[in-house]
Every structure is written in C-alpha cells, then in structure tokens.
Tab-separated table of C-alpha atoms in Angstrom:
chain	number	residue	atom	x	y	z
A	1	MET	CA	-0.106	-5.208	-7.425
A	2	GLY	CA	0.299	-4.291	-3.773
A	3	GLU	CA	-1.037	-6.909	-1.102
A	4	SER	CA	-2.209	-6.419	2.403
A	5	ARG	CA	0.319	-7.903	4.865
A	6	THR	CA	-2.110	-7.840	7.699
A	7	PRO	CA	-3.210	-11.451	8.364
A	8	PRO	CA	-7.056	-11.556	7.546
A	9	ARG	CA	-9.739	-12.630	9.892
A	10	ALA	CA	-12.400	-14.977	8.830
A	11	ALA	CA	-15.348	-12.520	9.581
A	12	ALA	CA	-13.409	-9.835	7.520
A	13	VAL	CA	-13.076	-12.154	4.519
A	14	ILE	CA	-16.659	-13.024	4.559
A	15	GLY	CA	-17.687	-9.293	5.043
A	16	TRP	CA	-15.606	-7.997	2.186
A	17	THR	CA	-16.737	-10.760	-0.075
A	18	ALA	CA	-20.308	-10.136	0.656
A	19	LEU	CA	-19.869	-6.474	0.115
A	20	SER	CA	-18.455	-6.985	-3.344
A	21	ALA	CA	-21.752	-8.597	-4.405
A	22	VAL	CA	-23.331	-5.169	-4.120
A	23	LEU	CA	-20.198	-3.100	-4.664
A	24	PRO	CA	-17.985	-4.984	-7.218
A	25	GLY	CA	-14.170	-4.049	-6.694
A	26	VAL	CA	-14.094	-3.281	-2.844
A	27	ALA	CA	-12.698	-6.510	-2.030
A	28	HIS	CA	-10.080	-6.114	-4.636
A	29	LEU	CA	-9.462	-2.582	-3.232
A	30	ARG	CA	-9.024	-4.035	0.221
A	31	ALA	CA	-6.617	-6.690	-1.044
A	32	GLY	CA	-4.392	-4.097	-2.740
A	33	TRP	CA	-5.808	-4.775	-6.313
A	34	ARG	CA	-6.119	-1.049	-6.848
A	35	ARG	CA	-6.475	-0.858	-10.687
A	36	THR	CA	-8.798	-3.850	-10.862
A	37	GLY	CA	-10.958	-2.605	-8.076
A	38	LEU	CA	-11.352	0.897	-9.613
A	39	VAL	CA	-12.243	-0.633	-12.979
A	40	LEU	CA	-14.871	-2.974	-11.445
A	41	LEU	CA	-16.372	-0.010	-9.361
A	42	GLY	CA	-16.474	2.113	-12.501
A	43	LEU	CA	-18.199	-0.469	-14.609
A	44	HIS	CA	-20.706	-1.064	-11.712
A	45	ALA	CA	-21.393	2.735	-11.587
A	46	LEU	CA	-21.968	2.823	-15.362
A	47	LEU	CA	-24.393	-0.181	-15.013
A	48	LEU	CA	-26.357	1.447	-12.232
A	49	ALA	CA	-26.373	4.676	-14.215
A	50	GLY	CA	-27.797	2.771	-17.087
A	51	VAL	CA	-30.479	0.934	-15.070
A	52	VAL	CA	-31.596	4.333	-13.616
A	53	ALA	CA	-31.753	6.073	-16.935
A	54	VAL	CA	-33.710	3.158	-18.346
A	55	SER	CA	-36.079	3.172	-15.329
A	56	LEU	CA	-36.736	6.905	-15.605
A	57	THR	CA	-37.450	6.780	-19.273
A	58	ALA	CA	-39.109	3.406	-19.615
A	59	ASP	CA	-42.564	3.335	-20.899
A	60	ALA	CA	-45.062	0.756	-22.184
A	61	GLY	CA	-43.508	1.016	-25.514
A	62	LEU	CA	-40.325	-0.362	-24.101
A	63	LEU	CA	-42.079	-3.093	-22.589
A	64	GLY	CA	-43.671	-3.991	-25.943
A	65	GLN	CA	-40.290	-4.083	-27.472
A	66	ALA	CA	-38.801	-6.118	-24.761
A	67	LEU	CA	-41.087	-9.001	-25.958
A	68	GLU	CA	-39.047	-8.994	-29.225
A	69	TRP	CA	-35.934	-9.256	-27.222
A	70	LEU	CA	-36.562	-12.200	-25.102
A	71	ASP	CA	-33.838	-14.356	-26.556
A	72	THR	CA	-31.383	-11.466	-26.085
A	73	ILE	CA	-32.645	-11.086	-22.487
A	74	THR	CA	-32.081	-14.758	-21.802
A	75	LEU	CA	-28.518	-14.627	-23.040
A	76	VAL	CA	-27.690	-11.460	-21.128
A	77	ALA	CA	-29.047	-12.861	-18.041
A	78	VAL	CA	-27.060	-16.093	-18.271
A	79	PHE	CA	-23.955	-14.144	-18.974
A	80	ALA	CA	-24.648	-11.775	-16.087
A	81	GLY	CA	-25.184	-14.662	-13.678
A	82	LEU	CA	-21.972	-16.319	-14.664
A	83	ALA	CA	-20.162	-12.966	-14.433
A	84	TRP	CA	-21.487	-12.294	-10.880
A	85	PHE	CA	-20.616	-15.846	-9.873
A	86	ALA	CA	-17.026	-15.420	-11.177
A	87	LEU	CA	-16.820	-12.025	-9.425
A	88	ILE	CA	-17.645	-13.332	-6.044
A	89	VAL	CA	-15.217	-16.168	-6.431
A	90	HIS	CA	-12.336	-13.963	-7.369
A	91	SER	CA	-13.173	-11.377	-4.851
A	92	TYR	CA	-12.884	-14.172	-2.231
A	93	VAL	CA	-9.595	-15.417	-3.755
A	94	VAL	CA	-7.743	-12.159	-3.794
A	95	LEU	CA	-8.434	-11.696	0.032
A	96	ARG	CA	-6.024	-14.626	0.382
A	97	PRO	CA	-8.113	-16.775	2.633
A	98	ASN	CA	-5.180	-19.358	2.500
A	99	ARG	CA	-3.623	-17.434	5.318
A	100	LEU	CA	-6.498	-18.359	7.531
A	101	SER	CA	-6.487	-21.480	9.779
A	102	ALA	CA	-7.952	-24.632	8.404
A	103	VAL	CA	-11.323	-24.088	10.172
A	104	GLY	CA	-11.440	-20.472	8.858
A	105	GLN	CA	-10.694	-21.631	5.347
A	106	VAL	CA	-13.542	-24.035	5.412
A	107	LEU	CA	-15.877	-21.529	6.886
A	108	THR	CA	-14.988	-18.828	4.543
A	109	GLY	CA	-14.990	-20.992	1.679
A	110	LEU	CA	-18.420	-22.307	2.470
A	111	ALA	CA	-19.810	-18.863	2.928
A	112	ALA	CA	-18.290	-17.644	-0.408
A	113	GLY	CA	-19.724	-20.595	-2.292
A	114	LEU	CA	-23.108	-20.025	-0.924
A	115	LEU	CA	-22.891	-16.416	-1.734
A	116	SER	CA	-21.854	-16.981	-5.243
A	117	VAL	CA	-24.837	-19.355	-5.884
A	118	ALA	CA	-27.211	-16.868	-4.247
A	119	THR	CA	-26.140	-13.880	-6.359
A	120	ALA	CA	-26.534	-16.079	-9.611
A	121	VAL	CA	-30.018	-17.150	-8.587
A	122	PRO	CA	-31.902	-13.887	-9.716
A	123	PHE	CA	-30.046	-13.912	-13.023
A	124	THR	CA	-30.931	-17.633	-13.493
A	125	LEU	CA	-34.628	-16.920	-12.824
A	126	ALA	CA	-34.608	-13.994	-15.131
A	127	ALA	CA	-33.272	-16.242	-17.815
A	128	GLN	CA	-35.719	-18.807	-17.118
A	129	TYR	CA	-38.700	-16.502	-17.171
A	130	ALA	CA	-37.632	-14.968	-20.375
A	131	ASN	CA	-37.143	-18.371	-21.948
A	132	VAL	CA	-40.466	-19.555	-20.838
A	133	SER	CA	-42.263	-16.420	-21.973
A	134	ARG	CA	-40.558	-16.759	-25.346
A	135	GLN	CA	-41.778	-20.383	-25.717
A	136	ALA	CA	-45.326	-19.253	-24.561
A	137	LEU	CA	-45.292	-16.483	-27.133
A	138	ASP	CA	-44.129	-18.953	-29.904
A	139	ASP	CA	-47.007	-21.419	-28.849
A	140	VAL	CA	-49.699	-18.673	-29.434
A	141	PHE	CA	-48.463	-16.353	-32.057
A	142	ASP	CA	-48.022	-17.957	-35.406
A	143	THR	CA	-48.269	-15.297	-38.226
A	144	PRO	CA	-49.819	-17.047	-41.199
A	145	THR	CA	-48.018	-17.056	-44.464
A	146	GLY	CA	-48.952	-14.021	-46.563
A	147	ALA	CA	-50.074	-12.015	-43.677
A	148	ALA	CA	-49.785	-8.339	-44.065
A	149	GLU	CA	-46.350	-6.769	-42.951
A	150	VAL	CA	-46.331	-4.629	-39.988
A	151	ARG	CA	-45.121	-1.154	-40.564
A	152	HIS	CA	-43.713	-0.193	-37.244
A	153	GLU	CA	-43.583	3.463	-38.248
A	154	ASP	CA	-47.354	3.506	-38.718
A	155	PRO	CA	-48.755	0.275	-37.082
A	156	TRP	CA	-52.232	1.366	-37.311
A	157	ALA	CA	-52.199	2.330	-40.933
A	158	GLY	CA	-53.907	5.574	-40.102
A	159	ARG	CA	-56.787	4.026	-37.874
A	160	ASP	CA	-57.745	5.556	-34.779
A	161	ARG	CA	-59.371	2.294	-33.528
A	162	VAL	CA	-58.630	-1.376	-33.446
A	163	ASN	CA	-61.385	-3.975	-33.055
A	164	VAL	CA	-60.524	-7.374	-31.342
A	165	LEU	CA	-62.908	-10.290	-31.188
A	166	LEU	CA	-62.650	-11.920	-27.817
A	167	LEU	CA	-64.014	-15.457	-27.716
A	168	GLY	CA	-64.357	-18.200	-25.303
A	169	GLY	CA	-64.405	-21.715	-26.689
A	170	ASP	CA	-64.601	-25.195	-25.414
A	171	TRP	CA	-62.608	-27.352	-27.885
A	172	GLN	CA	-61.274	-30.484	-26.480
A	173	GLU	CA	-59.006	-33.415	-27.796
A	174	ASN	CA	-62.005	-35.976	-27.340
A	175	ARG	CA	-64.407	-33.629	-29.316
A	176	LYS	CA	-64.415	-32.261	-32.829
A	177	GLY	CA	-64.855	-28.569	-33.709
A	178	VAL	CA	-64.834	-25.359	-31.859
A	179	ARG	CA	-68.049	-23.743	-30.260
A	180	THR	CA	-67.702	-20.139	-29.345
A	181	ASP	CA	-69.840	-19.879	-26.298
A	182	SER	CA	-68.598	-16.368	-25.116
A	183	ILE	CA	-68.544	-13.739	-27.762
A	184	ASN	CA	-67.321	-10.125	-27.224
A	185	LEU	CA	-65.767	-7.406	-29.337
A	186	ALA	CA	-63.400	-4.937	-27.769
A	187	SER	CA	-63.268	-1.642	-29.777
A	188	VAL	CA	-60.186	0.312	-28.485
A	189	ASP	CA	-59.170	3.897	-29.211
A	190	VAL	CA	-55.493	3.452	-29.829
A	191	ARG	CA	-54.687	7.103	-28.762
A	192	THR	CA	-56.598	7.403	-25.539
A	193	GLY	CA	-57.302	3.590	-24.638
A	194	ASN	CA	-61.084	4.198	-24.213
A	195	THR	CA	-62.799	0.995	-24.844
A	196	VAL	CA	-66.200	-0.333	-25.669
A	197	LEU	CA	-66.887	-3.993	-25.059
A	198	PHE	CA	-69.696	-5.216	-27.134
A	199	GLY	CA	-71.318	-8.609	-25.877
A	200	LEU	CA	-73.337	-10.700	-28.328
A	201	PRO	CA	-75.280	-13.616	-26.959
A	202	ARG	CA	-74.341	-17.154	-28.127
A	203	ASN	CA	-77.930	-17.942	-28.996
A	204	LEU	CA	-78.360	-15.131	-31.563
A	205	GLU	CA	-80.412	-16.342	-34.463
A	206	ASN	CA	-80.595	-15.499	-38.238
A	207	VAL	CA	-76.928	-14.365	-38.249
A	208	ARG	CA	-76.196	-12.258	-41.319
A	209	PHE	CA	-73.000	-12.403	-43.465
A	210	PRO	CA	-71.498	-9.592	-45.509
A	211	PRO	CA	-72.713	-9.213	-49.155
A	212	GLY	CA	-70.684	-11.186	-51.637
A	213	SER	CA	-69.272	-13.495	-49.046
A	214	PRO	CA	-69.493	-17.248	-49.666
A	215	MET	CA	-71.708	-17.687	-46.451
A	216	ARG	CA	-74.144	-15.002	-47.730
A	217	LYS	CA	-74.455	-16.838	-50.935
A	218	ARG	CA	-75.346	-20.030	-48.985
A	219	PHE	CA	-77.606	-18.148	-46.498
A	220	PRO	CA	-78.984	-15.119	-48.152
A	221	ASP	CA	-81.638	-14.766	-45.586
A	222	GLY	CA	-79.413	-15.421	-42.484
A	223	PHE	CA	-77.819	-18.495	-40.919
A	224	ARG	CA	-80.650	-21.058	-40.744
A	225	LEU	CA	-80.571	-24.788	-40.645
A	226	PRO	CA	-83.232	-27.483	-39.916
A	227	ALA	CA	-83.773	-27.823	-36.151
A	228	ASN	CA	-82.585	-30.957	-34.419
A	229	PRO	CA	-85.009	-33.806	-33.600
A	230	ASP	CA	-85.379	-32.601	-29.975
A	231	GLY	CA	-86.103	-29.155	-31.211
A	232	SER	CA	-82.625	-27.532	-30.360
A	233	ARG	CA	-80.794	-25.686	-33.039
A	234	GLU	CA	-77.163	-25.718	-34.209
A	235	ASP	CA	-77.528	-22.437	-36.319
A	236	LEU	CA	-76.852	-20.005	-33.664
A	237	LEU	CA	-74.028	-17.567	-33.427
A	238	PHE	CA	-71.932	-19.906	-31.377
A	239	ALA	CA	-71.930	-22.409	-34.284
A	240	VAL	CA	-70.637	-20.240	-37.078
A	241	TRP	CA	-67.066	-21.010	-36.566
A	242	GLU	CA	-67.674	-24.732	-36.533
A	243	TYR	CA	-69.923	-24.759	-39.435
A	244	ALA	CA	-67.481	-22.834	-41.595
A	245	ASP	CA	-64.756	-25.217	-40.522
A	246	THR	CA	-66.687	-28.266	-41.480
A	247	HIS	CA	-67.966	-27.006	-44.863
A	248	PRO	CA	-64.808	-26.062	-46.837
A	249	GLU	CA	-66.732	-26.605	-50.129
A	250	ILE	CA	-68.476	-23.238	-49.390
A	251	PHE	CA	-65.063	-21.585	-49.638
A	252	GLY	CA	-63.848	-23.168	-52.809
A	253	GLY	CA	-62.004	-26.097	-50.670
A	254	ARG	CA	-60.329	-23.578	-48.313
A	255	ARG	CA	-60.041	-24.950	-44.884
A	256	ASN	CA	-60.088	-23.452	-41.369
A	257	MET	CA	-62.198	-20.461	-42.430
A	258	GLY	CA	-64.025	-20.586	-39.063
A	259	PRO	CA	-62.159	-17.557	-37.593
A	260	GLU	CA	-62.584	-15.368	-40.722
A	261	THR	CA	-66.173	-16.332	-41.076
A	262	LEU	CA	-67.070	-15.552	-37.595
A	263	LYS	CA	-65.003	-12.205	-37.647
A	264	ALA	CA	-66.993	-11.209	-40.712
A	265	ALA	CA	-70.362	-12.227	-39.118
A	266	VAL	CA	-69.728	-10.300	-36.047
A	267	GLY	CA	-68.306	-7.335	-37.930
A	268	TYR	CA	-71.234	-7.161	-40.251
A	269	THR	CA	-73.758	-7.518	-37.233
A	270	LEU	CA	-72.149	-4.477	-35.382
A	271	GLY	CA	-71.045	-2.440	-38.607
A	272	LEU	CA	-67.462	-2.663	-37.734
A	273	ASP	CA	-64.234	-4.055	-39.237
A	274	VAL	CA	-62.898	-6.762	-37.044
A	275	ASP	CA	-59.050	-6.780	-37.050
A	276	TRP	CA	-58.213	-9.846	-35.115
A	277	TYR	CA	-59.591	-12.477	-32.764
A	278	VAL	CA	-58.352	-14.067	-29.657
A	279	LEU	CA	-59.869	-17.466	-28.661
A	280	VAL	CA	-59.538	-18.762	-25.080
A	281	ASN	CA	-60.191	-22.404	-24.279
A	282	ILE	CA	-62.628	-21.953	-21.473
A	283	TRP	CA	-61.952	-25.465	-20.048
A	284	GLY	CA	-58.244	-24.596	-20.144
A	285	LEU	CA	-59.009	-22.087	-17.527
A	286	ALA	CA	-59.180	-25.083	-15.015
A	287	ARG	CA	-55.450	-25.723	-15.662
A	288	ILE	CA	-54.709	-22.189	-14.719
A	289	ILE	CA	-56.818	-22.153	-11.516
A	290	ASP	CA	-54.945	-25.453	-10.463
A	291	ALA	CA	-51.690	-23.933	-11.243
A	292	LEU	CA	-52.634	-21.043	-9.020
A	293	GLY	CA	-53.531	-23.588	-6.254
A	294	GLY	CA	-57.346	-23.305	-6.576
A	295	LEU	CA	-59.781	-20.415	-6.536
A	296	THR	CA	-61.879	-19.287	-3.633
A	297	LEU	CA	-65.503	-18.746	-4.538
A	298	THR	CA	-68.719	-17.977	-2.842
A	299	VAL	CA	-71.360	-20.151	-4.353
A	300	ASP	CA	-74.741	-18.551	-3.593
A	301	GLN	CA	-76.645	-21.842	-4.147
A	302	ASP	CA	-76.031	-25.347	-5.165
A	303	VAL	CA	-74.952	-26.036	-8.749
A	304	VAL	CA	-75.638	-29.434	-10.349
A	305	PHE	CA	-73.738	-30.622	-13.222
A	306	GLY	CA	-72.893	-33.681	-15.334
A	307	LYS	CA	-74.726	-35.666	-18.004
A	308	TYR	CA	-76.851	-37.441	-15.394
A	309	ASN	CA	-76.634	-34.505	-12.806
A	310	GLU	CA	-74.375	-36.660	-10.799
A	311	GLY	CA	-71.987	-33.719	-9.894
A	312	LEU	CA	-72.536	-30.991	-7.350
A	313	VAL	CA	-70.919	-27.652	-6.321
A	314	LYS	CA	-72.374	-26.997	-2.943
A	315	ALA	CA	-73.257	-23.523	-1.784
A	316	GLY	CA	-70.910	-21.672	0.406
A	317	THR	CA	-67.449	-20.271	0.443
A	318	ARG	CA	-64.702	-22.555	-0.295
A	319	ARG	CA	-61.349	-23.000	-2.371
A	320	LEU	CA	-62.392	-24.933	-5.626
A	321	LYS	CA	-60.176	-26.940	-7.897
A	322	GLY	CA	-60.175	-25.895	-11.452
A	323	ALA	CA	-62.611	-28.586	-12.707
A	324	ASP	CA	-65.198	-27.693	-9.969
A	325	ALA	CA	-64.716	-24.041	-10.575
A	326	MET	CA	-65.303	-24.430	-14.404
A	327	TRP	CA	-68.505	-26.659	-13.692
A	328	PHE	CA	-69.719	-23.932	-11.481
A	329	ALA	CA	-69.221	-21.456	-14.490
A	330	ARG	CA	-70.605	-23.607	-17.207
A	331	SER	CA	-73.209	-25.971	-15.829
A	332	ARG	CA	-76.493	-25.681	-17.816
A	333	THR	CA	-78.614	-27.832	-15.399
A	334	ASN	CA	-81.451	-25.632	-14.069
A	335	SER	CA	-79.815	-22.468	-15.754
A	336	ASP	CA	-80.415	-20.247	-18.687
A	337	ASP	CA	-77.644	-18.635	-20.694
A	338	TYR	CA	-77.781	-15.391	-18.760
A	339	THR	CA	-77.185	-17.108	-15.371
A	340	ARG	CA	-74.321	-19.022	-16.926
A	341	MET	CA	-72.999	-15.579	-18.158
A	342	ARG	CA	-73.128	-14.284	-14.580
A	343	ARG	CA	-71.395	-17.324	-13.085
A	344	GLN	CA	-68.615	-17.147	-15.856
A	345	ARG	CA	-67.978	-13.520	-14.975
A	346	CYS	CA	-67.731	-14.410	-11.336
A	347	VAL	CA	-64.935	-17.027	-12.011
A	348	LEU	CA	-63.078	-14.682	-14.323
A	349	SER	CA	-63.411	-11.733	-11.712
A	350	ALA	CA	-62.158	-14.020	-8.945
A	351	LEU	CA	-59.272	-15.310	-11.136
A	352	LEU	CA	-58.127	-11.668	-11.966
A	353	ASP	CA	-58.521	-10.732	-8.231
A	354	GLN	CA	-56.680	-13.814	-6.791
A	355	ALA	CA	-53.939	-14.035	-9.336
A	356	ASP	CA	-51.831	-11.438	-7.489
A	357	PRO	CA	-48.152	-10.658	-8.820
A	358	ALA	CA	-46.498	-12.565	-6.022
A	359	THR	CA	-48.454	-15.918	-6.729
A	360	VAL	CA	-47.894	-15.444	-10.509
A	361	LEU	CA	-44.059	-15.073	-10.044
A	362	THR	CA	-43.846	-18.060	-7.620
A	363	ARG	CA	-45.949	-20.263	-9.986
A	364	PHE	CA	-44.751	-18.593	-13.223
A	365	THR	CA	-43.463	-21.832	-14.779
A	366	GLN	CA	-46.562	-23.963	-13.836
A	367	LEU	CA	-48.794	-21.190	-15.221
A	368	ALA	CA	-46.887	-21.015	-18.482
A	369	GLN	CA	-47.285	-24.758	-18.842
A	370	ALA	CA	-50.941	-24.596	-17.939
A	371	THR	CA	-51.547	-21.948	-20.759
A	372	LYS	CA	-49.943	-24.129	-23.380
A	373	GLY	CA	-52.531	-24.960	-26.224
A	374	MET	CA	-55.023	-22.646	-24.554
A	375	PHE	CA	-55.080	-19.656	-26.843
A	376	ARG	CA	-55.540	-19.153	-30.458
A	377	THR	CA	-55.166	-15.777	-32.412
A	378	ASP	CA	-54.309	-14.284	-35.775
A	379	ILE	CA	-52.672	-11.222	-34.248
A	380	PRO	CA	-49.298	-10.901	-35.924
A	381	ARG	CA	-46.397	-11.280	-33.318
A	382	PRO	CA	-44.800	-8.145	-34.535
A	383	MET	CA	-47.912	-6.062	-33.548
A	384	LEU	CA	-47.254	-7.205	-29.757
A	385	ARG	CA	-44.774	-4.110	-29.485
A	386	HIS	CA	-47.586	-1.737	-30.475
A	387	LEU	CA	-50.392	-3.584	-28.580
A	388	VAL	CA	-48.678	-3.556	-25.310
A	389	PRO	CA	-48.776	0.100	-24.822
A	390	VAL	CA	-52.330	0.336	-26.044
A	391	ALA	CA	-53.158	-2.284	-23.328
A	392	VAL	CA	-51.648	-0.227	-20.658
A	393	LYS	CA	-53.624	2.811	-21.696
A	394	VAL	CA	-56.835	0.709	-21.547
A	395	LYS	CA	-55.989	-0.219	-17.871
A	396	GLU	CA	-56.158	3.679	-17.041
A	397	ALA	CA	-58.777	4.667	-19.658
A	398	ARG	CA	-62.674	4.441	-19.576
A	399	VAL	CA	-64.176	0.928	-20.416
A	400	THR	CA	-67.944	0.776	-21.209
A	401	SER	CA	-69.814	-2.403	-21.983
A	402	LEU	CA	-72.867	-2.770	-24.240
A	403	GLN	CA	-74.499	-6.173	-23.893
A	404	PHE	CA	-77.055	-6.995	-26.632
A	405	ILE	CA	-79.365	-9.314	-24.680
A	406	PRO	CA	-83.091	-9.296	-23.907
A	407	PRO	CA	-84.958	-7.007	-23.478
A	408	LEU	CA	-82.624	-4.691	-25.606
A	409	ILE	CA	-82.825	-7.199	-28.414
A	410	HIS	CA	-84.719	-10.306	-29.270
A	411	THR	CA	-82.354	-13.145	-29.848
A	412	GLY	CA	-84.693	-14.884	-32.146
A	413	TYR	CA	-85.657	-11.976	-34.265
A	414	PRO	CA	-82.771	-9.436	-33.977
A	415	ASP	CA	-83.219	-5.882	-35.016
A	416	TRP	CA	-80.011	-5.517	-36.961
A	417	ALA	CA	-80.477	-1.846	-37.731
A	418	LYS	CA	-80.857	-1.142	-33.982
A	419	ILE	CA	-77.700	-3.109	-33.090
A	420	ARG	CA	-75.675	-1.022	-35.468
A	421	LYS	CA	-77.159	2.151	-34.391
A	422	LEU	CA	-76.401	1.445	-30.739
A	423	THR	CA	-72.939	0.281	-31.679
A	424	ALA	CA	-72.109	3.434	-33.372
A	425	LYS	CA	-73.720	5.726	-30.589
A	426	ALA	CA	-71.517	3.664	-27.968
A	427	ILE	CA	-68.365	4.362	-29.907
A	428	SER	CA	-69.208	7.971	-30.530
A	429	ASP	CA	-69.994	8.464	-26.753
A	430	SER	CA	-66.629	6.810	-25.999
A	431	LYS	CA	-64.723	9.300	-28.241
A	432	ARG	CA	-66.299	12.253	-26.423
A	433	THR	CA	-65.457	11.116	-22.955
A	434	ALA	CA	-63.241	13.132	-20.801
A	435	SER	CA	-59.951	11.802	-19.018
A	436	PRO	CA	-60.334	8.960	-16.775
A	437	ALA	CA	-59.661	11.175	-13.803
A	438	ALA	CA	-62.551	13.337	-14.722
A	439	THR	CA	-64.960	10.635	-15.298
A	440	ALA	CA	-64.123	8.498	-12.334
A	441	SER	CA	-66.151	10.666	-9.961
A	442	LYS	CA	-68.980	11.124	-12.568
A	443	LYS	CA	-71.936	8.942	-12.567
A	444	PRO	CA	-72.086	6.848	-15.947
A	445	GLU	CA	-74.856	7.954	-18.166
A	446	LYS	CA	-77.317	5.319	-19.276
A	447	ALA	CA	-77.346	4.654	-22.968
A	448	SER	CA	-80.283	4.091	-25.162
A	449	GLY	CA	-81.869	0.805	-24.078
A	450	GLY	CA	-80.224	0.816	-20.511
A	451	ASN	CA	-77.813	-1.995	-21.178
A	452	THR	CA	-74.651	-0.076	-21.049
A	453	GLU	CA	-72.272	-0.568	-18.131
A	454	ASP	CA	-69.461	1.739	-17.235
A	455	THR	CA	-66.600	-0.090	-15.613
A	456	GLY	CA	-64.552	3.007	-15.116
A	457	GLY	CA	-66.463	4.216	-11.788
A	458	LYS	CA	-68.025	2.723	-8.773
A	459	SER	CA	-71.567	3.023	-9.954
A	460	ALA	CA	-73.441	0.794	-12.269
A	461	ASP	CA	-76.859	0.938	-14.260
A	462	LYS	CA	-79.468	-1.080	-13.122
A	463	SER	CA	-79.854	-2.761	-16.662
A	464	PRO	CA	-80.017	-6.268	-17.617
A	465	SER	CA	-76.203	-6.363	-18.102
A	466	ALA	CA	-75.784	-5.002	-14.631
A	467	ALA	CA	-78.129	-7.561	-13.311
A	468	ILE	CA	-76.004	-10.198	-14.727
A	469	ASN	CA	-73.212	-9.118	-12.536
A	470	ALA	CA	-75.452	-8.799	-9.502
A	471	GLY	CA	-75.048	-11.383	-6.777
A	472	CYS	CA	-71.762	-12.621	-8.249
A	473	GLY	CA	-70.302	-15.438	-6.232
A	474	THR	CA	-66.949	-13.720	-5.345
A	475	THR	CA	-66.104	-11.139	-2.753
A	476	ALA	CA	-62.949	-9.451	-1.649
A	477	ASN	CA	-63.310	-11.178	1.874
A	478	ALA	CA	-63.811	-14.509	0.166
A	479	ALA	CA	-60.697	-14.123	-1.672
A	480	LYS	CA	-58.690	-13.490	1.520
A	481	ARG	CA	-60.139	-16.480	3.349
C-alpha cells in the first residue's frame, strides 16, 4: 500500500478522521490505502442505498413487523456501534499521527477518541431503546396457553372489524380486586380505520349476560345483589370483573374469569363480539406523569380529595405532580360520575398533548419503567404486527363516539334494545362515511339521541357527551406555560 510522505498537520488529521465518520474510507484514501478506502466507500454507498430504499417503501406494516425484530435490532445496533468505533480509530491510525509532535499527537488522539465515542452513542441509544421496548412488550403481552394461533396470511379471519374493550382500572398492591371505572369499546374497521368508540357508564345496573353463560345462570334477570348497609351498590357494571374473579365456583372452579366475563357482558349489551381487552391502571398514569416531569393543567375550580377531605387541588393553572393530577381526575368529593369523566378526559387530553416526541425520547427509559405493570391485555403478541398498521389508519380516519349516558339511557333501567339499535346504527353510519379528507370539512351529523360526537372535525354536537368535554381544564396555551 502506498503511503503519503508529506508530514501531516494536526488539523488535517482531525479533519480527515472526522470526515471518515460520515464517509468511511476517505481517510484511508488520503493515507494511500486505496483498495481499503474504495471498499469502505462502496459498502457505505450500499448501506445508504438500502436505507433510502427502506425509507421510500416503508409503511406501517414494516413498523409492525419491526416489533418482532427487536432482539435483532438490538444486536445489529450494538455491532454497528462497535464497527463505527473501530472505523474511526483505524481511520486515525492510518493517517500516521505518530509523525506529529508530541503535543499534536495528544490533541489529535484526544479528538479521535471523543469522535469515536460520539459516533457510537446513537447506536448505543438505538440498542438501549430496542431492548427496553422488548422488555416492555414482554411485560404486557403474555399470550395464554391454548390461545388461537395467529395466521399472518389472514390475521382477521375474514372479519372486517375488530372490537377492543378499553378499560381503566384502579387495582393496587394494598387492595384486592380490579374495579373497571372507565369502560369503552373501540370498534375499528380494519380496512379504512374508521372507528366508533362506545362509552358505557360504570354505574350501569342490571347488567345482562349471554344466554347459556355461567353468569346468566346465576343472574337470569341481570346482575343484582343486595345493597350495602349505606345504600350503595356493588352490582354495577364496574364490579363485574371483580365479582367473577372472586367467585370461581360459578365457572366450575376456573379462576381469573373477570376479563372474559366483562368482555361477554359488554359484548352482549352492545350486540357485538369483543375480540380483546386492554386494561390500564388509572393510578399508574401518575407514574407516567411524573416521568414526564409533571402535567400542566388549568383547574377551573378547587377539587377536594381524601378520605377526610384533607387534600386540595387549588384552582388555577400550574404544573401538577402525578398524584395531584390523578386526584384531580378521580376525586368523588362534591362530584358525580359525569363530572369525574370530564376531568379524566382533561388529564388524558393534556397527557397526549404534552407528551411530545422530544420529551418521550429524552425520558424514554423512565417512561418505560413507569409503565411496568400498568397494562394488562389478552391481545396475542403476534397480532401486534397487524394491529400497528390499523392503528396508523385510525389516526388518519374518522373516529366517532357514542356515550350511553343520561338522558340517552337510564342507568338504573337501561333500554337494552335501544342500546343495541343505536350501536348497530353507529357502526352502519361509520361504514358509509367518506374519506377523512372529505369529512374533515363536513359538519358531523347528530345521531339518534344526540349523544354522538365526531372527533374527526372541529365541530361538536351540543349533546351530553359533548357537554362532558366542555370546560375541560386544559388548553394549548396552558400546556406551553
């Protein structure tokens, strides 16, 4: 190999070494290592061509598949980081810095070392994020033994919709059982992404169960138990999960039947088949809020909380810690269920608004740790590769909401036939909607009963469900303060 006989300068050595970080091989060419330099440049060109090709052809399906490749991504990132580190070091060495003065050798060596570490950092972060993501998925997705195998060539088994039960619970280590205080079902068209979100109140009474089910045999006239001494009831919709879990004798000794029982009850109520559920620990949101550094909220009036009303979230705009934000969302003092629903949606809206990509990336590890143990689901992990593209479609599609709250229904004496009829109509209307671009400028139509909310446009019906969102304690300006 030929070698440059011109004594190098320290600035030149540093410059060529730095340039080799983005154009591998140029330092070798400068030093006379022609064959090695051309090979490195050729490999780099192929790598760039591959990245461009993937970028141009990448879609949500590829992102979904990437969730199955997290182990491979971790290993590739580690290998690439080590390779780039070695490349910078070798590029520096071939420039023969030993011909410099002692001071020049120290300066260039320090610069090359810093550059080597700096170029390895992005690969190290990528490996760390991929590994943390894999651990988070392992914590949430645990496909039960005997679960149906996912056929990737036809994951939906001929269905055009999937129905996912979205639940907010408040289980804690110091309290037994799961109470599902927030109950919604998302019915999604897998082809278009058009979604209808059905909301059921936690205090729905006389819940019915499918014919032939163990719970139907126990409660043929609906879920009804004796009232508590203080007149409160524990036989409402929010208690179905816990009741099924604590009475395995109803199911022939089978335990942990809460999720399946609630899925069956909600599905029978709406006249739909529920595919999966996702349960979020509402109190776990406090950890996420703290991991984000707090949440800026505008509290429209003082909110009292605590067993003895000893706590207070004062009115005004401020950055709240996780615990205070959740007390604001969940305090029952001087509040009814629908007021609490409004405050909960305020907190969730602020959380989505303020969890910007930059914040999420900088606090990725803390957020991953905060979500540990916060989610439960029966979605098979292999389905993720198919659900991710659908989720991307939903983001750009039309999402409507139908809330079964008073005066549309009476929670004490629900009209089950009316609920099923409105559910079927909402889904039928969702199927007939035009493209999101066409509907964005169209004022949403009010469905029967006036409790339908279209989230695809700027307008909103003046209905009970819209009223729940009115006066929400978050604003864009507040988020920026």
